Amino acid sequence: MAKRIIKKQSSESEADALVANGGSSQNLAPLQIIRTETVISRLPIHNLVKGGTVNIQITQRNENGKVSLHWEVSPSNKYGHPGQLAYKLDTVIINRIIDEIGRPVPRMLKIGTLNRLCGELGSQKNELKRALQQNASTTISAKLAYKGKDGSEKKLEAIFSRYGVVFTGETLPNGEKADEIYVIFNEPYLEVLNSAPVRPLSYDYLRQLSPTCQRFYEIVSYRIYAALKYNHPRAKLLYSEYCTYSAQQRHDNFERVRVQMYRVHKPHLESEYIEKVEYQAMTDEEGKPDWVIFYVPGPKARAEFDTFNTKQGKAAQSGEIHERTQPEGHSLFKMEELTEAPTEMTAEALVKHFHLLARRVNGYRPVSRELEQAENILATYGAPQAQFLVEFAVAQAAKTNFKVRQFGAVMQYLDEGSAFYRKRSVPVEAVPVKAEKQLNFWEEAESETQQAENRLAVLPAAELAERKEAARQSILAKLPAAREWSEEVMEQTVRASLLRELSS
DNA sequence: CGGGTCAGGACTGCTTTTAC
DNA sequence: GTAAAAGCAGTCCTGACCCG
């Protein structure tokens, strides 16, 4: 059986070829942009931390308690957990060859000789061979849903290894002797490679980074890209999720976190991919300390964004678009829940954004009065400013220890936030909240709100009416559109205002 | 070409020091 | 008091060399 080869510029008719030449005979000048699939590459497989063992197991449930994402990586006892070299091999060599070949990806890919790959990665031959064996022998148990590049709903439910390896001189499935090293993709992985959206990364940049810094770049680039696309000043990333998706150790002491992340951030700050890093303390659902990390994109990120949005990059954008259009309940990753901006800022999205930031409630279902309030804000201020106002309100409330619980509380900050928004040259900083303070924050919130409600309940009728009227006038002064609100919405907003007064 | 050995370097996590 | 940087120890990687 004759071996069929796909050249770099393969024609459509050749696309189903059994064997592809991954570039061993071609110039290996790196591409400026590499497009990688957006499903499996976002989840951790490799142990990038030296000196420690990692147990990669992620399970996420939706609001109904049903498993929406299961991801478990089981390395081979014989070859060990794929580490840094195996990671570089996947991201620098194999992903690049896949990108060069284009879609559909053939089942069998020629990746080169040990010597040449060693030259590319600067490694020893036996180490490289082991890295390939580690990648090939590591099994993944996955259950997840994703959106295909054609927009269709896809599922990945399988226990699989991504590919097998045939070394030089060994026998290929077609009976021939391998003249170089080949990887043979297994069906679940091949399906993802051919159906998942892709997203662009700067190949030159990721190549020069150390593995942990490269992984950070892969993770944060989604957020940076989104922040630039939607013209937001900062991108956000949860520390806990960074740790989960990079398989790095998670600390609960801020000094540890800062030092750990300092090293990860350093090359990106030096290269000006990131201009500024800020932390905001919070707690996760289990009450463990966590931090929202804000990143101000630097000139390099902007230049990258511009490149991706011109010539070569245009074709590679589908990935980042699809990641933001996951229908509710089908979100692949929890990481998406803190994305800087939904594709379209609807009233529902705005309310959800508020409850996520203010109360760490995921998948909140807005009630009608909240939707009405959000619609009013959107109509008055427009989507970008509306989102800013929500974030501003949450930050300002944290400053004064006001435990915002209802969307109506945002109304209190509209004029102040709007003034800040107009002076965009003056950045609104994240309000740093000490971890130890934050630990008890929400525990206190319940009782404080209850106390405020108790105070409200015992107010003399005359004083209550007076306070309500003052609050109503204040809201109307701040937000002329409030004149159009229903009585119920106005009542709720006034009530939120009074609770704030009484809890301070 | 594949594999083994080994000294030096790189990286990570943690602690301590320094600067403000 | 806090943030940034330096120092340290342990582990793993890297590159050179050698052998079959």
Tab-separated table of C-alpha atoms in Angstrom, chain A residues 56-360:
chain	number	residue	atom	x	y	z
A	56	ILE	CA	-5.508	15.936	38.011
A	57	GLN	CA	-9.166	15.390	38.657
A	58	ILE	CA	-11.806	18.005	37.931
A	59	THR	CA	-15.521	17.564	38.472
A	60	GLN	CA	-17.978	20.389	38.010
A	61	ARG	CA	-21.707	20.206	38.496
A	62	ASN	CA	-24.412	22.435	37.175
A	63	GLU	CA	-27.075	24.019	39.350
A	64	ASN	CA	-29.094	20.793	39.244
A	65	GLY	CA	-26.212	18.882	40.736
A	66	LYS	CA	-25.571	17.036	37.499
A	67	VAL	CA	-21.962	16.548	36.441
A	68	SER	CA	-21.298	19.039	33.656
A	69	LEU	CA	-17.570	18.419	33.441
A	70	HIS	CA	-15.504	15.461	34.507
A	71	TRP	CA	-11.801	15.323	33.719
A	72	GLU	CA	-9.377	12.849	35.194
A	73	VAL	CA	-5.848	12.161	34.043
A	74	SER	CA	-4.231	8.798	34.822
A	75	PRO	CA	-0.560	8.532	33.930
A	76	SER	CA	1.070	5.201	33.217
A	77	ASN	CA	2.878	3.546	36.126
A	78	LYS	CA	5.592	2.467	33.746
A	79	TYR	CA	6.359	5.770	32.043
A	80	GLY	CA	5.193	8.232	34.655
A	81	HIS	CA	3.244	11.471	34.532
A	82	PRO	CA	3.899	13.546	31.402
A	83	GLY	CA	5.917	16.532	32.535
A	84	GLN	CA	7.400	19.701	31.142
A	85	LEU	CA	9.114	18.132	28.161
A	86	ALA	CA	5.975	16.184	27.243
A	87	TYR	CA	4.064	19.454	27.472
A	88	LYS	CA	6.510	21.287	25.211
A	89	LEU	CA	6.384	18.360	22.799
A	90	ASP	CA	2.613	18.633	22.563
A	91	THR	CA	2.395	22.407	22.409
A	92	VAL	CA	5.505	23.334	20.456
A	93	ILE	CA	5.853	20.372	18.083
A	94	ILE	CA	2.642	18.417	17.642
A	95	ASN	CA	0.205	21.337	17.865
A	96	ARG	CA	2.283	23.256	15.360
A	97	ILE	CA	2.322	20.364	12.907
A	98	ILE	CA	-1.441	19.964	13.314
A	99	ASP	CA	-1.831	23.662	12.608
A	100	GLU	CA	0.379	23.482	9.538
A	101	ILE	CA	-1.480	20.480	8.172
A	102	GLY	CA	-4.848	22.114	8.680
A	103	ARG	CA	-8.204	20.390	9.116
A	104	PRO	CA	-9.206	17.663	8.833
A	105	VAL	CA	-6.295	16.271	10.785
A	106	PRO	CA	-5.182	12.883	9.440
A	107	ARG	CA	-5.118	9.903	11.765
A	108	MET	CA	-1.386	9.415	11.375
A	109	LEU	CA	1.137	12.205	11.635
A	110	LYS	CA	4.838	12.110	10.955
A	111	ILE	CA	6.549	14.307	13.511
A	112	GLY	CA	10.251	13.894	12.678
A	113	THR	CA	13.324	12.074	13.951
A	114	LEU	CA	14.462	11.943	17.531
A	115	ASN	CA	17.508	13.991	16.646
A	116	ARG	CA	15.547	16.722	14.978
A	117	LEU	CA	12.950	16.903	17.737
A	118	CYS	CA	15.742	16.992	20.302
A	119	GLY	CA	17.235	19.885	18.391
A	120	GLU	CA	13.884	21.664	18.398
A	121	LEU	CA	13.229	21.153	22.076
A	122	GLY	CA	16.802	21.100	23.282
A	123	SER	CA	16.449	17.757	24.975
A	124	GLN	CA	18.116	14.377	25.145
A	125	LYS	CA	16.885	11.617	22.912
A	126	ASN	CA	15.970	9.199	25.681
A	127	GLU	CA	14.124	11.932	27.529
A	128	LEU	CA	12.197	12.851	24.446
A	129	LYS	CA	11.302	9.249	23.805
A	130	ARG	CA	10.071	8.943	27.362
A	131	ALA	CA	8.044	12.129	26.999
A	132	LEU	CA	6.355	10.651	23.942
A	133	GLN	CA	5.715	7.424	25.822
A	134	GLN	CA	4.274	9.395	28.733
A	135	ASN	CA	1.909	11.299	26.469
A	136	ALA	CA	0.866	8.155	24.634
A	137	SER	CA	0.309	6.078	27.767
A	138	THR	CA	-1.575	8.664	29.818
A	139	THR	CA	-5.278	7.955	29.813
A	140	ILE	CA	-7.933	10.586	30.198
A	141	SER	CA	-11.397	10.013	31.517
A	142	ALA	CA	-13.553	12.802	30.132
A	143	LYS	CA	-17.189	13.741	30.206
A	144	LEU	CA	-17.904	17.165	28.817
A	145	ALA	CA	-19.922	19.063	26.274
A	146	TYR	CA	-18.614	21.606	23.836
A	147	LYS	CA	-19.739	23.591	20.874
A	148	GLY	CA	-18.289	22.516	17.555
A	149	LYS	CA	-16.881	24.984	15.059
A	150	ASP	CA	-20.079	24.581	13.045
A	151	GLY	CA	-22.071	25.594	16.114
A	152	SER	CA	-23.418	22.119	16.825
A	153	GLU	CA	-23.524	20.667	20.320
A	154	LYS	CA	-20.834	18.036	20.804
A	155	LYS	CA	-20.066	15.638	23.599
A	156	LEU	CA	-16.884	13.983	24.645
A	157	GLU	CA	-17.544	11.035	26.916
A	158	ALA	CA	-14.724	8.542	26.811
A	159	ILE	CA	-11.706	7.048	28.484
A	160	PHE	CA	-8.881	7.416	26.038
A	161	SER	CA	-5.270	8.293	25.442
A	162	ARG	CA	-4.793	11.006	22.877
A	163	TYR	CA	-2.416	9.188	20.583
A	164	GLY	CA	-0.142	6.239	20.109
A	165	VAL	CA	3.477	6.491	19.035
A	166	VAL	CA	5.412	4.498	16.456
A	167	PHE	CA	9.147	5.042	16.675
A	168	THR	CA	11.575	4.931	13.792
A	169	GLY	CA	12.052	1.399	12.526
A	170	GLU	CA	8.897	0.064	14.116
A	171	THR	CA	5.993	-1.186	12.043
A	172	LEU	CA	3.200	1.182	11.122
A	173	PRO	CA	-0.437	0.028	10.969
A	174	ASN	CA	-0.134	-0.130	7.173
A	175	GLY	CA	2.683	-2.669	7.466
A	176	GLU	CA	5.459	-0.334	6.425
A	177	LYS	CA	8.476	0.471	8.527
A	178	ALA	CA	8.379	3.914	10.071
A	179	ASP	CA	11.059	6.114	8.566
A	180	GLU	CA	10.607	8.685	11.305
A	181	ILE	CA	8.490	8.961	14.441
A	182	TYR	CA	4.724	8.888	13.926
A	183	VAL	CA	1.851	9.659	16.224
A	184	ILE	CA	-1.452	7.916	15.553
A	185	PHE	CA	-4.403	9.803	16.956
A	186	ASN	CA	-7.089	7.902	18.805
A	187	GLU	CA	-10.676	8.482	17.749
A	188	PRO	CA	-12.000	10.688	20.606
A	189	TYR	CA	-9.053	13.051	20.319
A	190	LEU	CA	-9.159	13.101	16.528
A	191	GLU	CA	-12.843	13.975	16.675
A	192	VAL	CA	-12.082	16.943	18.948
A	193	LEU	CA	-9.179	18.063	16.751
A	194	ASN	CA	-11.418	18.089	13.720
A	195	SER	CA	-14.597	19.484	15.209
A	196	ALA	CA	-13.592	21.876	17.977
A	197	PRO	CA	-13.130	25.580	17.360
A	198	VAL	CA	-9.570	26.813	17.296
A	199	ARG	CA	-8.061	29.927	18.780
A	200	PRO	CA	-4.871	31.823	17.971
A	201	LEU	CA	-1.767	32.076	20.112
A	202	SER	CA	1.544	33.720	19.391
A	203	TYR	CA	3.755	30.768	18.612
A	204	ASP	CA	7.046	32.627	18.960
A	205	TYR	CA	5.997	33.897	22.350
A	206	LEU	CA	4.713	30.665	23.851
A	207	ARG	CA	7.766	28.856	22.561
A	208	GLN	CA	10.170	31.053	24.492
A	209	LEU	CA	8.283	30.773	27.795
A	210	SER	CA	9.004	28.245	30.533
A	211	PRO	CA	6.275	25.604	30.820
A	212	THR	CA	4.402	27.172	33.733
A	213	CYS	CA	4.564	30.626	32.179
A	214	GLN	CA	3.456	29.164	28.859
A	215	ARG	CA	0.508	27.458	30.534
A	216	PHE	CA	-0.437	30.740	32.169
A	217	TYR	CA	-0.300	32.412	28.770
A	218	GLU	CA	-2.584	29.759	27.301
A	219	ILE	CA	-5.070	30.223	30.131
A	220	VAL	CA	-5.009	34.002	30.476
A	221	SER	CA	-4.926	34.708	26.749
A	222	TYR	CA	-8.633	33.834	26.501
A	223	ARG	CA	-9.411	36.532	29.035
A	224	ILE	CA	-6.989	39.086	27.645
A	225	TYR	CA	-8.352	38.546	24.163
A	226	ALA	CA	-11.919	38.941	25.397
A	227	ALA	CA	-11.068	42.058	27.397
A	228	LEU	CA	-9.538	43.685	24.332
A	229	LYS	CA	-12.325	42.556	22.052
A	230	TYR	CA	-14.999	44.045	24.289
A	231	ASN	CA	-12.912	47.087	25.131
A	232	HIS	CA	-12.618	46.361	28.825
A	233	PRO	CA	-9.736	47.813	30.785
A	234	ARG	CA	-8.919	44.573	32.544
A	235	ALA	CA	-9.207	40.838	32.228
A	236	LYS	CA	-10.028	38.670	35.210
A	237	LEU	CA	-8.932	35.233	36.272
A	238	LEU	CA	-9.688	33.343	39.462
A	239	TYR	CA	-6.553	32.151	41.211
A	240	SER	CA	-8.163	28.845	42.161
A	241	GLU	CA	-9.093	28.170	38.582
A	242	TYR	CA	-5.650	29.048	37.345
A	243	CYS	CA	-4.282	26.468	39.780
A	244	THR	CA	-6.814	23.873	38.659
A	245	TYR	CA	-6.186	24.376	34.974
A	246	SER	CA	-2.420	24.649	35.270
A	247	ALA	CA	-2.116	21.811	37.806
A	248	GLN	CA	-0.157	24.116	40.093
A	249	GLN	CA	-0.345	24.056	43.837
A	250	ARG	CA	-3.094	26.186	45.343
A	251	HIS	CA	-2.196	28.226	48.397
A	252	ASP	CA	-4.549	29.912	50.811
A	253	ASN	CA	-2.072	32.437	52.144
A	254	PHE	CA	-1.860	35.584	50.067
A	255	GLU	CA	1.891	35.998	50.469
A	256	ARG	CA	2.382	32.498	49.065
A	257	VAL	CA	-0.011	33.260	46.242
A	258	ARG	CA	1.682	36.516	45.413
A	259	VAL	CA	5.160	35.010	45.361
A	260	GLN	CA	3.972	32.032	43.331
A	261	MET	CA	2.175	34.207	40.811
A	262	TYR	CA	4.967	36.795	40.753
A	263	ARG	CA	7.202	34.290	38.984
A	264	VAL	CA	4.436	33.301	36.616
A	265	HIS	CA	3.637	36.938	35.820
A	266	LYS	CA	7.234	38.117	35.566
A	267	PRO	CA	8.039	37.247	31.930
A	268	HIS	CA	4.637	38.557	30.832
A	269	LEU	CA	5.179	41.838	32.653
A	270	GLU	CA	8.672	42.105	31.203
A	271	SER	CA	7.437	41.421	27.692
A	272	GLU	CA	4.597	43.896	28.313
A	273	TYR	CA	1.972	41.325	27.484
A	274	ILE	CA	0.535	42.350	30.838
A	275	GLU	CA	0.842	45.901	32.045
A	276	LYS	CA	-0.474	45.592	35.556
A	277	VAL	CA	-1.650	42.901	37.959
A	278	GLU	CA	-4.069	43.453	40.819
A	279	TYR	CA	-5.637	41.103	43.328
A	280	GLN	CA	-8.992	41.130	44.995
A	281	ALA	CA	-9.543	38.751	47.872
A	282	MET	CA	-12.660	36.624	48.049
A	283	THR	CA	-13.743	33.176	49.167
A	284	ASP	CA	-14.866	30.250	47.075
A	285	GLU	CA	-18.056	28.224	47.518
A	286	GLU	CA	-16.369	26.094	50.186
A	287	GLY	CA	-15.261	29.166	52.115
A	288	LYS	CA	-11.623	28.776	51.143
A	289	PRO	CA	-9.621	31.937	50.421
A	290	ASP	CA	-9.404	32.765	46.767
A	291	TRP	CA	-8.452	35.788	44.697
A	292	VAL	CA	-9.720	37.418	41.565
A	293	ILE	CA	-6.671	38.500	39.617
A	294	PHE	CA	-7.121	41.481	37.319
A	295	TYR	CA	-4.816	41.938	34.362
A	296	VAL	CA	-4.383	45.157	32.432
A	297	PRO	CA	-3.391	44.096	28.901
A	298	GLY	CA	-0.066	45.532	27.779
A	299	PRO	CA	1.140	46.746	24.371
A	300	LYS	CA	2.230	43.250	23.390
A	301	ALA	CA	-1.245	41.865	24.060
A	302	ARG	CA	-2.763	44.677	22.008
A	303	ALA	CA	-0.346	44.084	19.169
A	304	GLU	CA	-1.161	40.381	19.302
A	305	PHE	CA	-4.865	41.146	19.264
A	306	ASP	CA	-4.409	43.379	16.221
A	307	THR	CA	-2.423	40.675	14.448
A	308	PHE	CA	-5.062	38.054	15.215
A	309	ASN	CA	-7.698	40.352	13.818
A	310	THR	CA	-5.966	40.911	10.550
A	311	LYS	CA	-4.793	38.632	7.765
A	312	GLN	CA	-3.642	35.305	9.241
A	313	GLY	CA	-5.480	35.625	12.491
A	314	LYS	CA	-8.925	36.193	11.074
A	315	ALA	CA	-9.478	32.579	10.259
A	316	ALA	CA	-8.604	31.523	13.754
A	317	GLN	CA	-11.104	33.481	15.732
A	318	SER	CA	-13.919	31.032	15.907
A	319	GLY	CA	-12.611	29.529	19.119
A	320	GLU	CA	-12.814	32.567	21.290
A	321	ILE	CA	-16.207	33.417	19.922
A	322	HIS	CA	-17.649	30.025	20.651
A	323	GLU	CA	-16.304	30.020	24.159
A	324	ARG	CA	-18.564	32.915	24.994
A	325	THR	CA	-21.644	31.567	23.354
A	326	GLN	CA	-22.014	28.375	25.332
A	327	PRO	CA	-25.670	28.124	26.196
A	328	GLU	CA	-26.408	28.138	29.859
A	329	GLY	CA	-25.890	24.791	31.475
A	330	HIS	CA	-23.514	23.799	28.734
A	331	SER	CA	-20.651	25.921	29.875
A	332	LEU	CA	-17.594	23.815	29.425
A	333	PHE	CA	-15.611	25.447	32.118
A	334	LYS	CA	-16.313	27.266	35.285
A	335	MET	CA	-13.651	29.713	34.139
A	336	GLU	CA	-16.143	31.145	31.710
A	337	GLU	CA	-18.316	32.357	34.522
A	338	LEU	CA	-15.955	35.171	35.275
A	339	THR	CA	-15.348	36.193	31.710
A	340	GLU	CA	-15.103	39.895	31.260
A	341	ALA	CA	-18.144	40.291	29.072
A	342	PRO	CA	-20.807	38.106	27.567
A	343	THR	CA	-21.199	38.274	23.806
A	344	GLU	CA	-24.251	40.414	24.332
A	345	MET	CA	-24.871	42.212	27.607
A	346	THR	CA	-28.496	41.465	28.249
A	347	ALA	CA	-30.398	42.416	31.384
A	348	GLU	CA	-30.207	38.808	32.496
A	349	ALA	CA	-26.445	38.690	31.930
A	350	LEU	CA	-26.011	41.920	33.863
A	351	VAL	CA	-27.943	40.602	36.862
A	352	LYS	CA	-26.008	37.333	36.761
A	353	HIS	CA	-22.769	39.287	36.566
A	354	PHE	CA	-23.791	41.174	39.679
A	355	HIS	CA	-24.653	38.066	41.706
A	356	LEU	CA	-21.464	36.340	40.675
A	357	LEU	CA	-19.282	39.276	41.684
A	358	ALA	CA	-21.171	40.312	44.772
A	359	ARG	CA	-22.290	36.988	46.213
A	360	ARG	CA	-20.291	34.358	44.332
